[in-house]
Amino acid sequence: MFMSDLKDRRGQQSEWFERGWTLQELLAPQKMQFYDKRWKFMGTRNELAVTVGKVAGISSDYLNGRRLLEEASCATIMSWMAGRVTQKVEDIAYSLIGLFDVYLEPIYGEGTKAFVRLQDAIMKEFGRFDESLFAWERPKDSLLRCYRNQPRTHHFEQNKWGLLAPSPDCFERTGDVFIDKGRVEMRPEGGFQKSHQGLFFSLPSKEVKHRFGGPRNEISLPLNCWRFGNHGVLETIVLKLARIPDGEIFRIRCDQLDSQTGAKISHKGGVIIAVAQPQLGQTRV
């Protein structure tokens, strides 16, 4: 790989690491060599795995072959794209198609809707086993850097949203969330499904009546994904849902991603609920 703006290997960051399409270029080849702007050999990807990993925000294990890309969770892969930019906003989504190995027909002009369609495709392919797709949080500065060429969608200050993230930037701090197929609890009624109302799924009727009928009008939604908390304790990712006065249900507290020790997913169905899925640029959420 030729770094046209890199003088040497002393820590200067190349613009190459800020582009969306180059993420796949970095990860897809079995072998890769790096050269600076003078065509001086800098090293192989294996040799530079730690340095490149720090710059790219990717664990060196995925760069030197110690871990396969197939082992990375949806949240982890999304975190690698956080902060990158493309000339066309749709390419943020299209440049991830290969890494997720899903089919998505390009529709240039659809804008940020492309990222929603990408998540739909990922959910159809992996949704029953990888719920880390929902493990995201709003950036602390409320900036969606992937969309910095799109002023209307660059700022995201909502604390109430759907289950699908508006941008890969929302995964910047959740790259440590992982899945363990041996721990996955299968959800009733086929798990999460998409409709025009948003994402719907089944919850125990007793729990829904008790929680949504209470004074706080909130319910917890444990996910089939985990992270290690303090002292290396395994914790389950848990989202908070709330029903607003007009009856719609949203994810709330999007500025944080909670995790709890011992949170369980119920096998019991009973009530189908739908979580609304807003779109960036909507005047009211």
Tab-separated table of C-alpha atoms in Angstrom:
chain	number	residue	atom	x	y	z
A	1	MET	CA	0.000	0.000	0.000
A	2	PHE	CA	1.477	3.332	-1.146
A	3	MET	CA	1.006	6.190	1.368
A	4	SER	CA	1.382	9.299	-0.779
A	5	ASP	CA	1.153	11.690	2.196
A	6	LEU	CA	3.387	9.801	4.630
A	7	LYS	CA	7.024	10.787	4.995
A	8	ASP	CA	8.129	7.985	7.316
A	9	ARG	CA	6.869	5.528	9.948
A	10	ARG	CA	7.311	7.772	13.013
A	11	GLY	CA	3.644	8.032	13.882
A	12	GLN	CA	2.324	10.542	11.347
A	13	GLN	CA	-1.238	9.652	10.364
A	14	SER	CA	-2.076	9.324	6.694
A	15	GLU	CA	-5.351	10.538	5.207
A	16	TRP	CA	-5.694	6.993	3.892
A	17	PHE	CA	-6.905	5.903	7.343
A	18	GLU	CA	-9.758	8.431	7.281
A	19	ARG	CA	-11.447	7.209	4.091
A	20	GLY	CA	-14.360	4.799	4.093
A	21	TRP	CA	-13.358	2.604	1.167
A	22	THR	CA	-9.830	2.016	2.486
A	23	LEU	CA	-11.130	0.037	5.469
A	24	GLN	CA	-11.907	-2.898	3.192
A	25	GLU	CA	-8.605	-2.358	1.354
A	26	LEU	CA	-6.821	-2.691	4.695
A	27	LEU	CA	-8.597	-5.827	5.876
A	28	ALA	CA	-9.440	-7.856	2.757
A	29	PRO	CA	-5.989	-8.829	1.332
A	30	GLN	CA	-4.191	-11.788	2.878
A	31	LYS	CA	-0.885	-9.905	2.672
A	32	MET	CA	-0.079	-6.202	2.498
A	33	GLN	CA	3.064	-4.066	2.374
A	34	PHE	CA	3.285	-0.369	3.254
A	35	TYR	CA	5.434	2.231	1.463
A	36	ASP	CA	5.890	5.912	2.297
A	37	LYS	CA	5.702	8.823	-0.182
A	38	ARG	CA	9.316	8.160	-1.269
A	39	TRP	CA	8.440	4.521	-2.009
A	40	LYS	CA	10.531	3.424	0.952
A	41	PHE	CA	9.384	0.089	2.349
A	42	MET	CA	7.914	0.548	5.839
A	43	GLY	CA	6.896	-2.996	6.678
A	44	THR	CA	4.184	-5.583	6.190
A	45	ARG	CA	0.731	-5.376	7.745
A	46	ASN	CA	1.743	-8.145	10.152
A	47	GLU	CA	4.878	-6.278	11.205
A	48	LEU	CA	3.033	-2.974	11.630
A	49	ALA	CA	-0.134	-4.479	13.127
A	50	VAL	CA	0.162	-2.696	16.483
A	51	THR	CA	0.992	0.710	14.965
A	52	VAL	CA	-1.613	0.469	12.207
A	53	GLY	CA	-4.175	-0.866	14.666
A	54	LYS	CA	-3.796	2.149	16.946
A	55	VAL	CA	-4.239	4.563	14.049
A	56	ALA	CA	-7.153	2.667	12.488
A	57	GLY	CA	-8.877	1.768	15.751
A	58	ILE	CA	-8.629	-1.957	15.016
A	59	SER	CA	-7.274	-4.649	17.309
A	60	SER	CA	-3.901	-5.812	16.005
A	61	ASP	CA	-5.132	-9.415	16.219
A	62	TYR	CA	-7.377	-8.806	13.187
A	63	LEU	CA	-4.450	-7.344	11.235
A	64	ASN	CA	-1.840	-10.000	11.921
A	65	GLY	CA	-4.158	-12.967	11.395
A	66	ARG	CA	-4.449	-14.112	15.003
A	67	ARG	CA	-8.196	-13.548	14.791
A	68	LEU	CA	-10.467	-14.005	11.776
A	69	LEU	CA	-12.714	-11.190	10.588
A	70	GLU	CA	-15.626	-13.625	10.883
A	71	GLU	CA	-15.103	-13.573	14.654
A	72	ALA	CA	-15.722	-9.825	14.923
A	73	SER	CA	-19.175	-8.740	16.079
A	74	CYS	CA	-21.317	-6.308	14.096
A	75	ALA	CA	-20.569	-3.625	16.699
A	76	THR	CA	-16.826	-4.218	16.381
A	77	ILE	CA	-16.824	-3.927	12.582
A	78	MET	CA	-19.000	-0.809	12.720
A	79	SER	CA	-16.570	0.757	15.206
A	80	TRP	CA	-13.783	0.453	12.628
A	81	MET	CA	-15.769	2.663	10.243
A	82	ALA	CA	-16.482	5.342	12.869
A	83	GLY	CA	-15.034	8.721	11.886
A	84	ARG	CA	-14.226	7.744	8.304
A	85	VAL	CA	-15.662	9.714	5.402
A	86	THR	CA	-16.549	9.167	1.747
A	87	GLN	CA	-17.238	11.599	-1.081
A	88	LYS	CA	-20.803	10.339	-1.418
A	89	VAL	CA	-22.657	9.776	1.839
A	90	GLU	CA	-24.137	6.505	0.541
A	91	ASP	CA	-20.656	5.023	0.236
A	92	ILE	CA	-20.364	4.864	4.026
A	93	ALA	CA	-22.834	1.985	3.793
A	94	TYR	CA	-21.699	0.553	0.454
A	95	SER	CA	-18.070	0.309	1.585
A	96	LEU	CA	-19.161	-2.020	4.406
A	97	ILE	CA	-20.995	-4.509	2.173
A	98	GLY	CA	-17.931	-6.703	1.651
A	99	LEU	CA	-16.927	-6.784	5.312
A	100	PHE	CA	-20.396	-7.954	6.328
A	101	ASP	CA	-20.728	-10.194	3.256
A	102	VAL	CA	-24.292	-9.077	2.511
A	103	TYR	CA	-26.039	-8.027	-0.693
A	104	LEU	CA	-27.123	-4.410	-1.055
A	105	GLU	CA	-27.952	-2.811	-4.372
A	106	PRO	CA	-26.405	0.688	-4.605
A	107	ILE	CA	-28.934	3.492	-5.049
A	108	TYR	CA	-26.963	6.709	-5.351
A	109	GLY	CA	-28.966	9.669	-4.169
A	110	GLU	CA	-30.608	7.869	-1.236
A	111	GLY	CA	-28.268	9.553	1.262
A	112	THR	CA	-28.259	8.305	4.845
A	113	LYS	CA	-31.043	5.824	4.061
A	114	ALA	CA	-28.300	3.588	2.654
A	115	PHE	CA	-27.004	2.922	6.159
A	116	VAL	CA	-30.487	1.909	7.313
A	117	ARG	CA	-30.786	-0.495	4.346
A	118	LEU	CA	-27.372	-1.935	5.173
A	119	GLN	CA	-28.499	-2.648	8.727
A	120	ASP	CA	-31.680	-4.256	7.394
A	121	ALA	CA	-29.534	-6.583	5.258
A	122	ILE	CA	-27.237	-7.383	8.190
A	123	MET	CA	-30.213	-8.109	10.425
A	124	LYS	CA	-31.677	-10.551	7.899
A	125	GLU	CA	-28.333	-12.349	7.656
A	126	PHE	CA	-27.138	-12.319	11.275
A	127	GLY	CA	-29.992	-10.948	13.388
A	128	ARG	CA	-30.793	-14.196	15.173
A	129	PHE	CA	-27.214	-14.570	16.380
A	130	ASP	CA	-25.625	-11.102	16.485
A	131	GLU	CA	-27.684	-8.474	18.270
A	132	SER	CA	-24.638	-6.236	18.766
A	133	LEU	CA	-26.025	-4.358	15.752
A	134	PHE	CA	-28.233	-2.614	18.340
A	135	ALA	CA	-25.337	-1.959	20.761
A	136	TRP	CA	-24.577	1.679	20.015
A	137	GLU	CA	-24.616	5.048	21.750
A	138	ARG	CA	-24.786	8.656	20.632
A	139	PRO	CA	-21.328	10.277	20.272
A	140	LYS	CA	-20.449	12.430	23.285
A	141	ASP	CA	-20.076	15.532	21.102
A	142	SER	CA	-23.240	14.613	19.105
A	143	LEU	CA	-21.271	14.748	15.834
A	144	LEU	CA	-21.689	12.107	13.143
A	145	ARG	CA	-18.270	12.484	11.552
A	146	CYS	CA	-19.045	10.041	8.751
A	147	TYR	CA	-21.569	12.610	7.504
A	148	ARG	CA	-19.417	15.717	7.921
A	149	ASN	CA	-19.900	16.475	4.213
A	150	GLN	CA	-23.675	16.586	4.876
A	151	PRO	CA	-24.438	19.578	7.168
A	152	ARG	CA	-28.095	18.606	7.671
A	153	THR	CA	-27.263	15.232	9.172
A	154	HIS	CA	-23.886	16.021	10.753
A	155	HIS	CA	-25.356	16.781	14.197
A	156	PHE	CA	-27.260	14.102	16.113
A	157	GLU	CA	-28.562	15.284	19.476
A	158	GLN	CA	-31.492	12.915	19.913
A	159	ASN	CA	-31.702	10.984	23.159
A	160	LYS	CA	-34.675	9.015	21.851
A	161	TRP	CA	-34.353	6.864	18.728
A	162	GLY	CA	-35.012	3.448	17.226
A	163	LEU	CA	-32.974	0.275	17.587
A	164	LEU	CA	-30.921	0.919	14.431
A	165	ALA	CA	-28.087	3.442	14.639
A	166	PRO	CA	-28.044	6.553	12.419
A	167	SER	CA	-24.315	6.221	11.625
A	168	PRO	CA	-21.253	4.013	12.252
A	169	ASP	CA	-19.991	6.839	14.492
A	170	CYS	CA	-22.417	5.615	17.150
A	171	PHE	CA	-20.285	2.467	17.522
A	172	GLU	CA	-17.045	4.336	18.216
A	173	ARG	CA	-17.016	3.345	21.902
A	174	THR	CA	-18.742	-0.041	21.592
A	175	GLY	CA	-16.095	-1.937	19.647
A	176	ASP	CA	-15.485	-4.114	22.717
A	177	VAL	CA	-19.001	-5.580	22.536
A	178	PHE	CA	-18.819	-9.199	21.425
A	179	ILE	CA	-21.056	-12.175	20.746
A	180	ASP	CA	-20.752	-15.744	21.970
A	181	LYS	CA	-22.917	-18.175	20.021
A	182	GLY	CA	-22.731	-20.610	22.918
A	183	ARG	CA	-24.503	-18.070	25.131
A	184	VAL	CA	-27.111	-16.878	22.641
A	185	GLU	CA	-30.704	-17.337	23.806
A	186	MET	CA	-33.113	-17.777	20.909
A	187	ARG	CA	-35.980	-15.299	21.014
A	188	PRO	CA	-39.604	-16.342	20.494
A	189	GLU	CA	-41.482	-15.573	17.275
A	190	GLY	CA	-38.292	-15.475	15.172
A	191	GLY	CA	-36.626	-12.619	17.028
A	192	PHE	CA	-36.408	-9.107	15.590
A	193	GLN	CA	-38.345	-8.377	12.394
A	194	LYS	CA	-38.647	-5.221	10.276
A	195	SER	CA	-41.890	-3.540	9.251
A	196	HIS	CA	-43.019	-0.060	8.209
A	197	GLN	CA	-43.584	0.658	11.917
A	198	GLY	CA	-39.989	-0.127	12.839
A	199	LEU	CA	-38.567	-3.262	14.445
A	200	PHE	CA	-40.945	-5.614	16.213
A	201	PHE	CA	-40.399	-8.582	18.507
A	202	SER	CA	-42.138	-10.558	21.232
A	203	LEU	CA	-41.918	-10.022	24.997
A	204	PRO	CA	-43.667	-11.782	27.887
A	205	SER	CA	-47.134	-10.265	28.290
A	206	LYS	CA	-46.851	-10.061	32.083
A	207	GLU	CA	-43.623	-8.079	31.866
A	208	VAL	CA	-45.008	-5.688	29.233
A	209	LYS	CA	-48.186	-4.989	31.213
A	210	HIS	CA	-46.254	-4.467	34.438
A	211	ARG	CA	-43.503	-2.245	33.039
A	212	PHE	CA	-45.351	-0.239	30.403
A	213	GLY	CA	-48.266	0.147	32.778
A	214	GLY	CA	-46.095	1.500	35.583
A	215	PRO	CA	-45.312	5.120	36.462
A	216	ARG	CA	-41.985	5.165	34.555
A	217	ASN	CA	-43.476	3.507	31.484
A	218	GLU	CA	-40.114	1.854	30.702
A	219	ILE	CA	-38.884	-1.638	29.998
A	220	SER	CA	-35.415	-3.190	29.823
A	221	LEU	CA	-34.333	-5.103	26.724
A	222	PRO	CA	-31.325	-7.405	27.271
A	223	LEU	CA	-29.430	-8.237	24.074
A	224	ASN	CA	-27.545	-11.315	22.947
A	225	CYS	CA	-24.176	-9.564	23.230
A	226	TRP	CA	-21.741	-8.855	26.013
A	227	ARG	CA	-18.759	-6.837	27.211
A	228	PHE	CA	-16.397	-7.169	30.138
A	229	GLY	CA	-17.058	-4.664	32.912
A	230	ASN	CA	-15.039	-3.786	35.985
A	231	HIS	CA	-12.619	-6.474	37.172
A	232	GLY	CA	-13.282	-8.517	34.042
A	233	VAL	CA	-16.859	-9.414	34.970
A	234	LEU	CA	-19.025	-10.465	32.013
A	235	GLU	CA	-21.990	-8.120	31.522
A	236	THR	CA	-25.007	-8.305	29.204
A	237	ILE	CA	-25.831	-5.270	27.059
A	238	VAL	CA	-29.221	-3.854	28.079
A	239	LEU	CA	-31.257	-1.198	26.250
A	240	LYS	CA	-34.027	0.933	27.745
A	241	LEU	CA	-37.335	1.306	25.904
A	242	ALA	CA	-40.173	3.683	26.742
A	243	ARG	CA	-43.684	4.332	25.478
A	244	ILE	CA	-44.342	8.017	24.823
A	245	PRO	CA	-47.777	9.663	25.281
A	246	ASP	CA	-48.887	9.093	21.681
A	247	GLY	CA	-48.323	5.356	22.120
A	248	GLU	CA	-45.107	4.875	20.114
A	249	ILE	CA	-42.191	3.015	21.651
A	250	PHE	CA	-38.599	4.260	21.333
A	251	ARG	CA	-35.196	3.426	22.664
A	252	ILE	CA	-34.292	6.059	25.267
A	253	ARG	CA	-31.040	7.230	26.909
A	254	CYS	CA	-29.198	6.865	23.626
A	255	ASP	CA	-26.239	8.744	25.072
A	256	GLN	CA	-25.194	5.656	27.014
A	257	LEU	CA	-25.014	1.910	26.536
A	258	ASP	CA	-25.845	0.075	29.737
A	259	SER	CA	-24.685	-3.386	30.711
A	260	GLN	CA	-25.693	-5.581	33.633
A	261	THR	CA	-24.426	-8.732	35.279
A	262	GLY	CA	-26.816	-11.646	35.006
A	263	ALA	CA	-29.448	-10.012	32.761
A	264	LYS	CA	-31.462	-12.748	31.047
A	265	ILE	CA	-33.433	-12.993	27.800
A	266	SER	CA	-36.841	-14.571	28.264
A	267	HIS	CA	-37.927	-17.467	26.056
A	268	LYS	CA	-41.567	-16.615	26.685
A	269	GLY	CA	-43.475	-14.649	24.095
A	270	GLY	CA	-46.887	-13.142	24.379
A	271	VAL	CA	-47.017	-9.526	23.263
A	272	ILE	CA	-45.588	-8.201	20.005
A	273	ILE	CA	-44.205	-4.697	20.422
A	274	ALA	CA	-42.784	-2.415	17.731
A	275	VAL	CA	-39.967	0.059	18.321
A	276	ALA	CA	-40.311	3.058	16.010
A	277	GLN	CA	-37.371	3.782	13.691
A	278	PRO	CA	-36.924	7.502	12.880
A	279	GLN	CA	-34.845	8.773	9.952
A	280	LEU	CA	-32.134	11.412	10.036
A	281	GLY	CA	-33.468	14.765	8.906
A	282	GLN	CA	-36.933	14.294	10.349
A	283	THR	CA	-38.215	17.479	11.929
A	284	ARG	CA	-39.890	15.661	14.806
A	285	VAL	CA	-38.926	12.523	16.684
